[in-house]
Tab-separated table of C-alpha atoms in Angstrom:
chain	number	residue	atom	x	y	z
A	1	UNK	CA	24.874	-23.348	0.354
A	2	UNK	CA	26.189	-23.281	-3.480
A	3	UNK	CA	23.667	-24.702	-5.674
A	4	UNK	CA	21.181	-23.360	-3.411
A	5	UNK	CA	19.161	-21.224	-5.473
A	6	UNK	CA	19.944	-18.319	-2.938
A	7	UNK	CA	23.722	-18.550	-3.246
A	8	UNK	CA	26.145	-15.431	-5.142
A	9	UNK	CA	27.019	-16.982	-8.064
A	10	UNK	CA	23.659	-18.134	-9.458
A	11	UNK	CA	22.038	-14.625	-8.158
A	12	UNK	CA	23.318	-11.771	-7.004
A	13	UNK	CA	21.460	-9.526	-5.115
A	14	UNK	CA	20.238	-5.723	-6.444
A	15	UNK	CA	19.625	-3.668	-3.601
A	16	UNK	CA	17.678	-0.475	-4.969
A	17	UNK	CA	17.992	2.831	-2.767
A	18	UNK	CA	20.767	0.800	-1.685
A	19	UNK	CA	23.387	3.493	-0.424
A	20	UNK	CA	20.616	4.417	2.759
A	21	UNK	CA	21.368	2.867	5.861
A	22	UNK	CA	19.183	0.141	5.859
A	23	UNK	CA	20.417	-0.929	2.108
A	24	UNK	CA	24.262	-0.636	3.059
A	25	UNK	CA	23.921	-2.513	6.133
A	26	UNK	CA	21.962	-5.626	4.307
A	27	UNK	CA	24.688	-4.997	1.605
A	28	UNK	CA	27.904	-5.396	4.249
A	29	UNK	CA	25.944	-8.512	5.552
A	30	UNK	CA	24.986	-9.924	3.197
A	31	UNK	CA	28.328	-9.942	0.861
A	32	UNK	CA	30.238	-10.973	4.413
A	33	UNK	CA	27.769	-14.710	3.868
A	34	UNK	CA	29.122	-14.462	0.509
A	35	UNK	CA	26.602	-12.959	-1.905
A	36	UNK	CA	27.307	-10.836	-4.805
A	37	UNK	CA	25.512	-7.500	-3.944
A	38	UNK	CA	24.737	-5.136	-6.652
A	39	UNK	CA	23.648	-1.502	-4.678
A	40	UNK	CA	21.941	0.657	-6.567
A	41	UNK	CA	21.098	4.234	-6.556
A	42	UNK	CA	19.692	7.049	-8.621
A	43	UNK	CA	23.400	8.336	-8.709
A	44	UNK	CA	25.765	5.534	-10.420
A	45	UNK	CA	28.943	7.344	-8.886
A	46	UNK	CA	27.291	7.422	-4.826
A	47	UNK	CA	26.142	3.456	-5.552
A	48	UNK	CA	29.974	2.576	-6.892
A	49	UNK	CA	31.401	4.594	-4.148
A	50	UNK	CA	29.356	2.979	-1.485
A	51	UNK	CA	29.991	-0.507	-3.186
A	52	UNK	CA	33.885	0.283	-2.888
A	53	UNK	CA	33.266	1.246	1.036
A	54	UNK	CA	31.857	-1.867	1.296
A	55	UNK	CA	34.060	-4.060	-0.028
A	56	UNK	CA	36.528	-2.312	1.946
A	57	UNK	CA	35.014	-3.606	5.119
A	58	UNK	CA	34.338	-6.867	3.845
A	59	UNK	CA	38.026	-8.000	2.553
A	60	UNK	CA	39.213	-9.465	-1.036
A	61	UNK	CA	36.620	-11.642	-0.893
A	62	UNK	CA	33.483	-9.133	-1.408
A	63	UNK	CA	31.839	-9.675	-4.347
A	64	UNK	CA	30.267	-5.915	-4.888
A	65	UNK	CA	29.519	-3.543	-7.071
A	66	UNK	CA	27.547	0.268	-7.767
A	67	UNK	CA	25.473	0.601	-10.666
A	68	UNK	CA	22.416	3.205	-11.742
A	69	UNK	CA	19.096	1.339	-10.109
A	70	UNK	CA	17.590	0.468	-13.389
A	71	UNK	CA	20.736	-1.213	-14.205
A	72	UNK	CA	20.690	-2.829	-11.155
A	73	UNK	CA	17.528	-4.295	-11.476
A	74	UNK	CA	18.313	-5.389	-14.727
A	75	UNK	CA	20.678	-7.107	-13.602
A	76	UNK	CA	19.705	-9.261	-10.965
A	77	UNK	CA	16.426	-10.860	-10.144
A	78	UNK	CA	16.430	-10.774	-6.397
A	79	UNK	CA	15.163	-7.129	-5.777
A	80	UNK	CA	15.650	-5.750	-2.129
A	81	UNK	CA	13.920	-2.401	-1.594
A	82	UNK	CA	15.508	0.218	0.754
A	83	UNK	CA	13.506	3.230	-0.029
A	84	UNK	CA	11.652	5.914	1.785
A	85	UNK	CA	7.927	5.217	1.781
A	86	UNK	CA	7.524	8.603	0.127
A	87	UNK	CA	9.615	7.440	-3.111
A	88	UNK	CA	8.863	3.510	-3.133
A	89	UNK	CA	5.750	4.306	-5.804
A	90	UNK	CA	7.486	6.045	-7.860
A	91	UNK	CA	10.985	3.878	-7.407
A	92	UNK	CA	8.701	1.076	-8.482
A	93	UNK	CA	7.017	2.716	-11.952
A	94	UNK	CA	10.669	3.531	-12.756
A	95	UNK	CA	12.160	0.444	-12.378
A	96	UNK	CA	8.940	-1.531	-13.526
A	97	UNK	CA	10.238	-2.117	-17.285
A	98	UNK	CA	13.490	-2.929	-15.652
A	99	UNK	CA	12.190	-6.438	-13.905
A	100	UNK	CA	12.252	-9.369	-15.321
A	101	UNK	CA	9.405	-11.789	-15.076
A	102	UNK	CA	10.235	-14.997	-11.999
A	103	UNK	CA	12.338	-11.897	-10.047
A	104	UNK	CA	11.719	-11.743	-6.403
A	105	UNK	CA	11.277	-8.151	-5.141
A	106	UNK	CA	11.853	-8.208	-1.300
A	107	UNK	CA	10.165	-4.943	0.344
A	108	UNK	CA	11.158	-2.987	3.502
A	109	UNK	CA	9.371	-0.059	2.987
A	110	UNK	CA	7.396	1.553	6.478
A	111	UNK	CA	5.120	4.015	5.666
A	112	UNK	CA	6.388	6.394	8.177
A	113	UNK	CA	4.516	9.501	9.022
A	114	UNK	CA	7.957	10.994	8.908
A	115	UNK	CA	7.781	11.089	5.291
A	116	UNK	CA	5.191	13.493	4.658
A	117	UNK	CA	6.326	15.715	7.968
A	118	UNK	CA	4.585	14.181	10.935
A	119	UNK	CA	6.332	11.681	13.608
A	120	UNK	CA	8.695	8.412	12.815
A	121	UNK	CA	6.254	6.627	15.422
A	122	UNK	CA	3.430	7.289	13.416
A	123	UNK	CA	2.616	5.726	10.284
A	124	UNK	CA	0.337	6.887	7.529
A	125	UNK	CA	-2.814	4.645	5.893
A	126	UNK	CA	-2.002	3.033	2.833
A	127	UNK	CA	-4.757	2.437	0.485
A	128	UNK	CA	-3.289	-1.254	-0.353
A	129	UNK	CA	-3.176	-1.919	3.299
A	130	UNK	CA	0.646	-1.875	3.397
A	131	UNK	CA	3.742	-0.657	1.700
A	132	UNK	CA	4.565	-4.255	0.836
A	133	UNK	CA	0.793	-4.469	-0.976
A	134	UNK	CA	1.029	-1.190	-2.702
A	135	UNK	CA	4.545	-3.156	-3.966
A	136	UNK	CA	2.709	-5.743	-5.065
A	137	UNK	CA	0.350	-3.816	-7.240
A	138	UNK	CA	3.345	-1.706	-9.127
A	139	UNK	CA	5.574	-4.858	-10.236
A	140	UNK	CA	5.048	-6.486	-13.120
A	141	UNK	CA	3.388	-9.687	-13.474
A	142	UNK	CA	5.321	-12.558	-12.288
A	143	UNK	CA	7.278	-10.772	-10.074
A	144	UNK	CA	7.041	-12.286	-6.529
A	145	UNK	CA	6.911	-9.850	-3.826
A	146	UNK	CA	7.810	-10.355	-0.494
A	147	UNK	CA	7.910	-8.127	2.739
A	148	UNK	CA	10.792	-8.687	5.206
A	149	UNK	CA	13.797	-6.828	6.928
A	150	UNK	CA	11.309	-3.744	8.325
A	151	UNK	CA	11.894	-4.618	12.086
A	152	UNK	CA	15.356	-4.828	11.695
A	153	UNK	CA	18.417	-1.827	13.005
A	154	UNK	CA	19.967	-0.129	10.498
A	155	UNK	CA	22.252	1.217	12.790
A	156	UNK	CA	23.117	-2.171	14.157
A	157	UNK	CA	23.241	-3.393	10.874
A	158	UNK	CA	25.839	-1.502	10.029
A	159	UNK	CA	27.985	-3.020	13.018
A	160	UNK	CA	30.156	-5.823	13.339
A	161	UNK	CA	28.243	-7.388	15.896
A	162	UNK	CA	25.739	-9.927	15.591
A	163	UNK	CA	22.106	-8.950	15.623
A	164	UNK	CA	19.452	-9.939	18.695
A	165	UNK	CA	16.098	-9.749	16.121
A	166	UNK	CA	13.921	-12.080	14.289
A	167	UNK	CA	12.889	-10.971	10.603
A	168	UNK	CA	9.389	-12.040	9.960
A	169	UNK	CA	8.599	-12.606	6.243
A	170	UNK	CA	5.412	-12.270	4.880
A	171	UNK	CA	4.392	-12.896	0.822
A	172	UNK	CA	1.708	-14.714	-1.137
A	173	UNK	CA	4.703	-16.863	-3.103
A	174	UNK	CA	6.068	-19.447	-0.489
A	175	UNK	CA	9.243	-20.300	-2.656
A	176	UNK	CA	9.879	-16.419	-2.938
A	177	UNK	CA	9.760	-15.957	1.277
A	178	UNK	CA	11.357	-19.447	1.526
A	179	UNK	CA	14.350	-17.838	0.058
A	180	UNK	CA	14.057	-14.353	1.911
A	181	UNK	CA	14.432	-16.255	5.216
A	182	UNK	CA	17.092	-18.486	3.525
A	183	UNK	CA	18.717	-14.923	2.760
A	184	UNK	CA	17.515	-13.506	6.162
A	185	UNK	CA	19.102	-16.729	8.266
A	186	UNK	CA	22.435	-15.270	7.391
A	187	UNK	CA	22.449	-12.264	8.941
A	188	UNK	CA	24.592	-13.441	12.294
A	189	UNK	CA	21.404	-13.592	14.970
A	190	UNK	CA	19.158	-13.244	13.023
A	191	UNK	CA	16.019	-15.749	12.847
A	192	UNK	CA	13.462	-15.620	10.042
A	193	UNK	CA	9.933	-16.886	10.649
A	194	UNK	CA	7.317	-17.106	8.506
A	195	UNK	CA	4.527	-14.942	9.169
A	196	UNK	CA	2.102	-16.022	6.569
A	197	UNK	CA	0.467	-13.944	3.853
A	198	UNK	CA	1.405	-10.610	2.484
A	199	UNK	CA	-1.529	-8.828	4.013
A	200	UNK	CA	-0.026	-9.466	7.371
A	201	UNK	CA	3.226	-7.244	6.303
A	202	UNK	CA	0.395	-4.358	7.694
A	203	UNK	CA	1.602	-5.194	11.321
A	204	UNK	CA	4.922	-5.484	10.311
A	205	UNK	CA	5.525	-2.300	9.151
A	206	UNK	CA	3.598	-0.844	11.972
A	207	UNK	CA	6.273	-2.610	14.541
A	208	UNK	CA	9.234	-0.448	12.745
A	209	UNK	CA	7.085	2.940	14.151
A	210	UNK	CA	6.761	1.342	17.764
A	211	UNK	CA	10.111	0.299	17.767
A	212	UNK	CA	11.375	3.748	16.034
A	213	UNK	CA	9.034	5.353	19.411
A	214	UNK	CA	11.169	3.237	21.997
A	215	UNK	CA	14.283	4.198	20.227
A	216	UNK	CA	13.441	7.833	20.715
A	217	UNK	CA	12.473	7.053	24.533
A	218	UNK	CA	14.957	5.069	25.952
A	219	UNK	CA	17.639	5.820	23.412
A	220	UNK	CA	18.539	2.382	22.321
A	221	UNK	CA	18.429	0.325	18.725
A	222	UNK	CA	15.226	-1.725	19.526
A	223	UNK	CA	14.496	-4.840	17.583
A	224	UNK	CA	11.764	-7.932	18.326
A	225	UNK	CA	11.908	-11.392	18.846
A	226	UNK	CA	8.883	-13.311	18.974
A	227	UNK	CA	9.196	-16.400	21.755
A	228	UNK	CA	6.862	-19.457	22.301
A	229	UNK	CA	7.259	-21.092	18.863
A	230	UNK	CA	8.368	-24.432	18.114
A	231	UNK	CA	12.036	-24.917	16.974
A	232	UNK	CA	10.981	-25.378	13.868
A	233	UNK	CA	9.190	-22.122	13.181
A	234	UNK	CA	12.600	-20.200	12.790
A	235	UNK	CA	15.278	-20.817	10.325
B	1	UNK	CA	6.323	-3.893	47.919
B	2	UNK	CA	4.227	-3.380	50.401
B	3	UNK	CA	2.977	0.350	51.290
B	4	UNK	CA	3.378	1.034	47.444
B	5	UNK	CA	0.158	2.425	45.425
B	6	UNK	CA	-0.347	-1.632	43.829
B	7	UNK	CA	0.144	-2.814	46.731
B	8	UNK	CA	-2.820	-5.744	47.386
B	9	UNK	CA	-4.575	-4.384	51.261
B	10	UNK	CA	-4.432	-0.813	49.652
B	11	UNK	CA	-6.064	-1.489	46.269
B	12	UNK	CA	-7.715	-4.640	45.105
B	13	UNK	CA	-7.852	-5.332	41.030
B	14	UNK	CA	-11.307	-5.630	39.521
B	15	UNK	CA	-10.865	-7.926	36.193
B	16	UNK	CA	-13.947	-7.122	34.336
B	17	UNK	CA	-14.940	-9.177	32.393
B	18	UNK	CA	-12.671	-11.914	34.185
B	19	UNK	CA	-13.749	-15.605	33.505
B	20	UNK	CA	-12.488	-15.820	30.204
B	21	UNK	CA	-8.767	-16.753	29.720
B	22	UNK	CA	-6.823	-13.761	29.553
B	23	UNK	CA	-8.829	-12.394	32.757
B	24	UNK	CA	-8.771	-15.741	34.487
B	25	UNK	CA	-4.721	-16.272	34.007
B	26	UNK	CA	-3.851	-12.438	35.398
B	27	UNK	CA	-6.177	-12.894	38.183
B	28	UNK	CA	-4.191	-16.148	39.060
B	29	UNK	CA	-0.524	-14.604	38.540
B	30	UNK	CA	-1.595	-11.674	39.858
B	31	UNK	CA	-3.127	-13.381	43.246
B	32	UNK	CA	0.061	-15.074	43.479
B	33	UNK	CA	2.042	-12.172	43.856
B	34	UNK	CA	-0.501	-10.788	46.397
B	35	UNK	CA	-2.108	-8.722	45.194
B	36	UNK	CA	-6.228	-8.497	46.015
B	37	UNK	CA	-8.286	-9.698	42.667
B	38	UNK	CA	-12.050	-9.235	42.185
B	39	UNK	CA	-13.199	-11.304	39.196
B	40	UNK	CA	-15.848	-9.643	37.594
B	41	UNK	CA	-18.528	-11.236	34.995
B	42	UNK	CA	-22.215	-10.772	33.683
B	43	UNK	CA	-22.910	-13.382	36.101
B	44	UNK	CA	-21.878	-13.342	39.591
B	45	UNK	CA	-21.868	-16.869	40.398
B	46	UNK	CA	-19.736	-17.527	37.950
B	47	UNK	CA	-17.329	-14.927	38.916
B	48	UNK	CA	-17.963	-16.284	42.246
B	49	UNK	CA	-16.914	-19.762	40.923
B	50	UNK	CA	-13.896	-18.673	39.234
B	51	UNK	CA	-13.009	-17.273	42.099
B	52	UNK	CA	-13.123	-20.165	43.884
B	53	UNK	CA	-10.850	-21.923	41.375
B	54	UNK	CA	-8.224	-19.928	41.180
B	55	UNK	CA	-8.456	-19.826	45.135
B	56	UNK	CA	-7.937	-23.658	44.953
B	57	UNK	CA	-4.628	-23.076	42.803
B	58	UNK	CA	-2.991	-20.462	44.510
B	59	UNK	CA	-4.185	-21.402	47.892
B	60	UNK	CA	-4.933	-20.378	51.840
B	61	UNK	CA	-3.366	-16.755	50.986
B	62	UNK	CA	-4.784	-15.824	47.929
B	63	UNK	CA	-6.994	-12.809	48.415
B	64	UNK	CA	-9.428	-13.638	45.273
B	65	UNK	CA	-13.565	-12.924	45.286
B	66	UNK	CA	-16.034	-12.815	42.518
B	67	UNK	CA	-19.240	-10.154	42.093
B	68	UNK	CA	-20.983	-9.049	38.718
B	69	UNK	CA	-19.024	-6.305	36.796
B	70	UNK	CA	-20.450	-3.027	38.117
B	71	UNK	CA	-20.479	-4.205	41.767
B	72	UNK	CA	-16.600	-5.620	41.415
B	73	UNK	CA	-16.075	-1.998	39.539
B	74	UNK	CA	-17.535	0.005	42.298
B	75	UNK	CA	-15.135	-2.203	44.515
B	76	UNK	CA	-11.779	-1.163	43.331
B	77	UNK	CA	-9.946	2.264	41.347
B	78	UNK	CA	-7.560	-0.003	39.342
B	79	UNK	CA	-9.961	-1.876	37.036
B	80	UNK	CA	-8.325	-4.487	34.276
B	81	UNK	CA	-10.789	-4.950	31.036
B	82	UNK	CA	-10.209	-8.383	29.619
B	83	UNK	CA	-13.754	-8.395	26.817
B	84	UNK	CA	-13.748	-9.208	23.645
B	85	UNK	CA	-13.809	-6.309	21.295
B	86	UNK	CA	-17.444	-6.585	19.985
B	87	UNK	CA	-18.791	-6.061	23.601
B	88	UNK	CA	-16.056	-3.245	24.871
B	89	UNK	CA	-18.543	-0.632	23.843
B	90	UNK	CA	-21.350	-1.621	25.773
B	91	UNK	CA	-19.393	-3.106	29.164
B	92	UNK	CA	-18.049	0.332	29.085
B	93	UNK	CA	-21.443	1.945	28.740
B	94	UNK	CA	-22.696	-0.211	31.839
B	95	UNK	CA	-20.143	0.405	34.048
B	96	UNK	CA	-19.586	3.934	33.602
B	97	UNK	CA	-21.487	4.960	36.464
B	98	UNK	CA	-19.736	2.496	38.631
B	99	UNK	CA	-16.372	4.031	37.766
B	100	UNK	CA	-15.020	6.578	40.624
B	101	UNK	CA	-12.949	9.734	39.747
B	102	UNK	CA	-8.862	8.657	40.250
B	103	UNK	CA	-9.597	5.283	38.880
B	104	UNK	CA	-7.004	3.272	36.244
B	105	UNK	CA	-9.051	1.098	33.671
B	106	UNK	CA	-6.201	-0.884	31.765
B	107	UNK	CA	-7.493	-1.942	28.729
B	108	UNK	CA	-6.258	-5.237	26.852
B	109	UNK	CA	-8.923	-5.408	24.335
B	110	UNK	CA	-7.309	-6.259	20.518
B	111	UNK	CA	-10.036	-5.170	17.660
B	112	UNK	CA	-9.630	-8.592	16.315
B	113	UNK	CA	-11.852	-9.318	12.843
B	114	UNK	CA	-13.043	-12.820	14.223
B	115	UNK	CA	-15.253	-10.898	16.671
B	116	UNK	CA	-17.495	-9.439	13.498
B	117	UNK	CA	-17.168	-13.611	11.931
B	118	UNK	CA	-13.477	-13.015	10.385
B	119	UNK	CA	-10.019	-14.041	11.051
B	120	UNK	CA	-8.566	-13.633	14.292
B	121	UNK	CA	-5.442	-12.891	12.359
B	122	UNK	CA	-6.620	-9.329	10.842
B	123	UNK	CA	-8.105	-6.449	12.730
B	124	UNK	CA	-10.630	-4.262	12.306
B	125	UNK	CA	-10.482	-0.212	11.936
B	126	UNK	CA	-11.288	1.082	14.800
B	127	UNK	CA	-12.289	5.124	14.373
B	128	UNK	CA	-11.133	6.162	17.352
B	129	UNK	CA	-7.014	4.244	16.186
B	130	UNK	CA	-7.012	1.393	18.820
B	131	UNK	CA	-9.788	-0.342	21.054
B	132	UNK	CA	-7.878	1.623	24.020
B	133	UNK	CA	-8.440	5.264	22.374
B	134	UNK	CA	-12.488	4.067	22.188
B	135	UNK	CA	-12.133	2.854	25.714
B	136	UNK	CA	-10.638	6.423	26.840
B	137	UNK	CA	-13.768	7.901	24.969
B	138	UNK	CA	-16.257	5.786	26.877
B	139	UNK	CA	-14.498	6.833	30.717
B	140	UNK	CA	-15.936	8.948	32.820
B	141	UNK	CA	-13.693	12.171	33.268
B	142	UNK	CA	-10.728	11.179	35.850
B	143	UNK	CA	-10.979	8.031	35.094
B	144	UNK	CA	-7.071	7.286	33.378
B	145	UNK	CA	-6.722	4.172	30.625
B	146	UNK	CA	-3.891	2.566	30.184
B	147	UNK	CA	-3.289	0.009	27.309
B	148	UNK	CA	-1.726	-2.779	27.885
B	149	UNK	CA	-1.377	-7.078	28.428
B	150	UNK	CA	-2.450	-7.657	24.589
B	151	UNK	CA	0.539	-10.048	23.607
B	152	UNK	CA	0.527	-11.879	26.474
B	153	UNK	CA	-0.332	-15.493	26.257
B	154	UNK	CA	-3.946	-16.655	27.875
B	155	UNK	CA	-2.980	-19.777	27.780
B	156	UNK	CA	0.336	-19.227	29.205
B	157	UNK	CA	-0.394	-16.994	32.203
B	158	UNK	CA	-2.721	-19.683	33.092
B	159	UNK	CA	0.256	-22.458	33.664
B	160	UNK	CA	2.678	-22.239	36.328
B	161	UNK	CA	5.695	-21.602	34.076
B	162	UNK	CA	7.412	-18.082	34.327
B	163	UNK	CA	6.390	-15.805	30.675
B	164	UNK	CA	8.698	-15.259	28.265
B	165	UNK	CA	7.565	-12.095	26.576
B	166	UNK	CA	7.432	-8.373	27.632
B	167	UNK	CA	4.596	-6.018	27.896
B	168	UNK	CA	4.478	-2.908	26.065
B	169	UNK	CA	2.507	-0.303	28.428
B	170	UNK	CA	0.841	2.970	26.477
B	171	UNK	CA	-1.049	5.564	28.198
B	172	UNK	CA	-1.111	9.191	28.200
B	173	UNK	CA	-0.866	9.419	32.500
B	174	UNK	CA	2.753	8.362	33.407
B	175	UNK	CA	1.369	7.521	36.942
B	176	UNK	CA	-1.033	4.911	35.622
B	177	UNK	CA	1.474	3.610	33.313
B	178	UNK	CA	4.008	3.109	35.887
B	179	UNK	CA	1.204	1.319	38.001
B	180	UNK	CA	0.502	-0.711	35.657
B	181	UNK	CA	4.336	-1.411	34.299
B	182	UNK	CA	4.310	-2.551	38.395
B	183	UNK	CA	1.919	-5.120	38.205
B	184	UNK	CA	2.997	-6.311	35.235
B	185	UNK	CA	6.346	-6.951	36.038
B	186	UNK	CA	5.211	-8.997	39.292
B	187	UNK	CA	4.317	-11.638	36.121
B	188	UNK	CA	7.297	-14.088	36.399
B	189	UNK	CA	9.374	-13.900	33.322
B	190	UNK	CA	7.349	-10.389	31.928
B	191	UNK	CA	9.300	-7.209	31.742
B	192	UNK	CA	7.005	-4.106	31.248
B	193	UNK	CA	8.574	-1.470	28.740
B	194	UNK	CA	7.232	2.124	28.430
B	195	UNK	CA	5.189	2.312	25.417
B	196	UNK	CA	4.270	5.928	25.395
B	197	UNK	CA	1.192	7.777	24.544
B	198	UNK	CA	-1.876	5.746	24.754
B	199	UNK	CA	-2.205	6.095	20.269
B	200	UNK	CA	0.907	3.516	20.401
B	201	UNK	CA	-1.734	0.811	21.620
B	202	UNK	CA	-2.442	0.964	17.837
B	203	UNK	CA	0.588	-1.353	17.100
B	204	UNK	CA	0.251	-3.010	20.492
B	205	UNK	CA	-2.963	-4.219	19.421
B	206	UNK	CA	-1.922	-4.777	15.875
B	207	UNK	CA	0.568	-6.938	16.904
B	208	UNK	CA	-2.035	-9.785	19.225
B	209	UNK	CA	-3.297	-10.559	15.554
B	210	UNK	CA	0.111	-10.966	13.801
B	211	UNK	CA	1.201	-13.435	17.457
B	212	UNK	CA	-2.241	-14.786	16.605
B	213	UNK	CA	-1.862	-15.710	12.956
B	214	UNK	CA	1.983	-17.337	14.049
B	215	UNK	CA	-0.069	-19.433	16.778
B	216	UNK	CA	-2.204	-20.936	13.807
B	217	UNK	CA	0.970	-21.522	11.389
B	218	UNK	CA	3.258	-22.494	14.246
B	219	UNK	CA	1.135	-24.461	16.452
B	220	UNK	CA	2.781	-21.976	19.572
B	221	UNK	CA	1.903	-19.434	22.383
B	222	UNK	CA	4.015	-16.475	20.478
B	223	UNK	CA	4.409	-13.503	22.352
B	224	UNK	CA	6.909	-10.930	21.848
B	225	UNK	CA	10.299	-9.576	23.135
B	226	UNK	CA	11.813	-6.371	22.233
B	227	UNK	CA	15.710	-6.440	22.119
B	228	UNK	CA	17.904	-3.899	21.845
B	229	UNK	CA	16.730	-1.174	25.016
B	230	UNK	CA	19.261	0.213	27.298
B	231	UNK	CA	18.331	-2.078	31.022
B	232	UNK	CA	16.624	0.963	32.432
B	233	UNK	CA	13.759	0.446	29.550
B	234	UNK	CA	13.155	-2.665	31.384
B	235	UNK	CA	11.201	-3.007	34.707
């Protein structure tokens, strides 16, 4: 894939609230395909420290590193968001002045009712419609975003193994989710699928709840895969 | 299975509302696994001719009759709802009376937009959370709902092929719900998975419109799987 407009050298990736589970997982994958991962956190120490665990999993060839998330996003212009709903807003302001115009902010942000002290299977109204749309109102123009990754294990991300899910993407910029499910196709087993429009992200983020609900009931690390498309509808 | 509470001499199925396709293709898998089916509809004779055809298909042993909606719900205590959303309210309305204490109405009605003239890709509120929570409003008292079917296929369950998707069953009575994770199971190729509490259906639902919207991009029958349960989440 170098050349390809997703691969490390041309862009490396800044994943903001990126020592959580959910960010450090997509970080270990991620730099095993061979992207340059920058994690950020509020805490520049705890986003080097988890960059150094990382690359200690990964081997020599792990092209990560810890910065302060401002500086992260400053640095990079694909943006993967790994915050809880309850901070994303204000994440977002913060980092606002930080983004550079033509940057691609991917969001994985489920408004859980968990955040404000109800239930993980619940999720709470969001004016916008969805996490990903509040996003979309807090970037700066010509910033792309694009809401993928919410269905998806943290805990099995973490692992060694491959995954058994399908990541659907959903933005209003087709080049910008083109290369989310480039980036998304490789995570081993994963599939990416296009699910059309940003709007639709609403249903997305609702699956995480469900699937956070059978988790809690049959004690397991549920993920989806959606069946009866043509071949060419995953990549 | 025979002897067991779904069993087909013991307790027929009323579909109400069971000449369109998602009524028509459960009465036909359903009256292939044995079990008793009374198609319901406005119109008796043309329950009464669906009947017929799906007699034709499955043939000399299929136990399948047709009879307007209130006389088919008078007929039998499990009772499968297959309307569209706009007209949920008022079937319910009418057949109240015809409903008898102990019955099980499983509801598979999705709150799409397209029934108000929008896209059958977005949904609409619903005050109540989900089109099952207004259905188990509009019950008599005894009468159980269970929510469940909505990301299965029409088109599908009305081939001969085995599914490939599961069926995520919410209700708040476990008895119904394993009743109906029963019959759905007897679906070749559908596993039924404990959903929980009948205010999951909320996703369930949400999730018809996002297969929905894939169907139009993908040119597919999308339905869903969910990965990652321990077996025993499966049945």
């Amino acid at each position: 894939m170098s050349g390809d407009p997703a691969s490390a050298a041309a862009r490396p990736i800044a994943i903001l609230g990126g020592t959580g589970p959910a960010g450090t997982g997509l970080a270990l994958r991620w730099a095993r395909a061979g992207e340059a991962i920058i994690i950020g956190s509020r805490d520049a120490q705890r986003a080097r420290d988890v960059a150094a665990r990382i690359r200690g999993r990964v081997g020599f060839e792990a092209i990560v590193s810890g910065m302060e998330n401002s500086a992260a996003c400053a640095a990079a212009d694909i943006l993967m968001l790994t915050v809880p709903f309850e901070t994303q807003a204000a994440v977002l302001k913060q980092l606002k002045p930080a983004m550079t115009e033509g940057s691609i902010l991917i969001d994985a942000t489920v408004p859980l009712a968990a955040g404000i002290g109800g239930r993980a299977s619940r999720t709470l109204g969001v004016w916008q419609g969805s996490a990903a749309q509040q996003a979309a109102e807090l970037v700066p123009k010509g910033v792309s975003v694009v809401a993928a990754f919410h269905n998806v294990s943290a805990e099995l991300l973490n692992g060694d193994a491959p995954l058994d899910c399908d990541v659907i993407v959903c933005s209003d910029d087709p080049d910008a989710a083109q290369l989310t499910r480039e980036l998304a196709a490789k995570i081993p087993g994963v599939r990416a699928i296009d699910g059309g429009k940003l709007e639709n992200a609403r249903t997305v983020e609702q699956i995480t709840a469900l699937l956070i609900g059978l988790n809690i009931r049959h004690k397991g690390h549920a993920g989806i895969r959606i069946t009866g498309l043509p071949p060419q509808a995953y990549r």
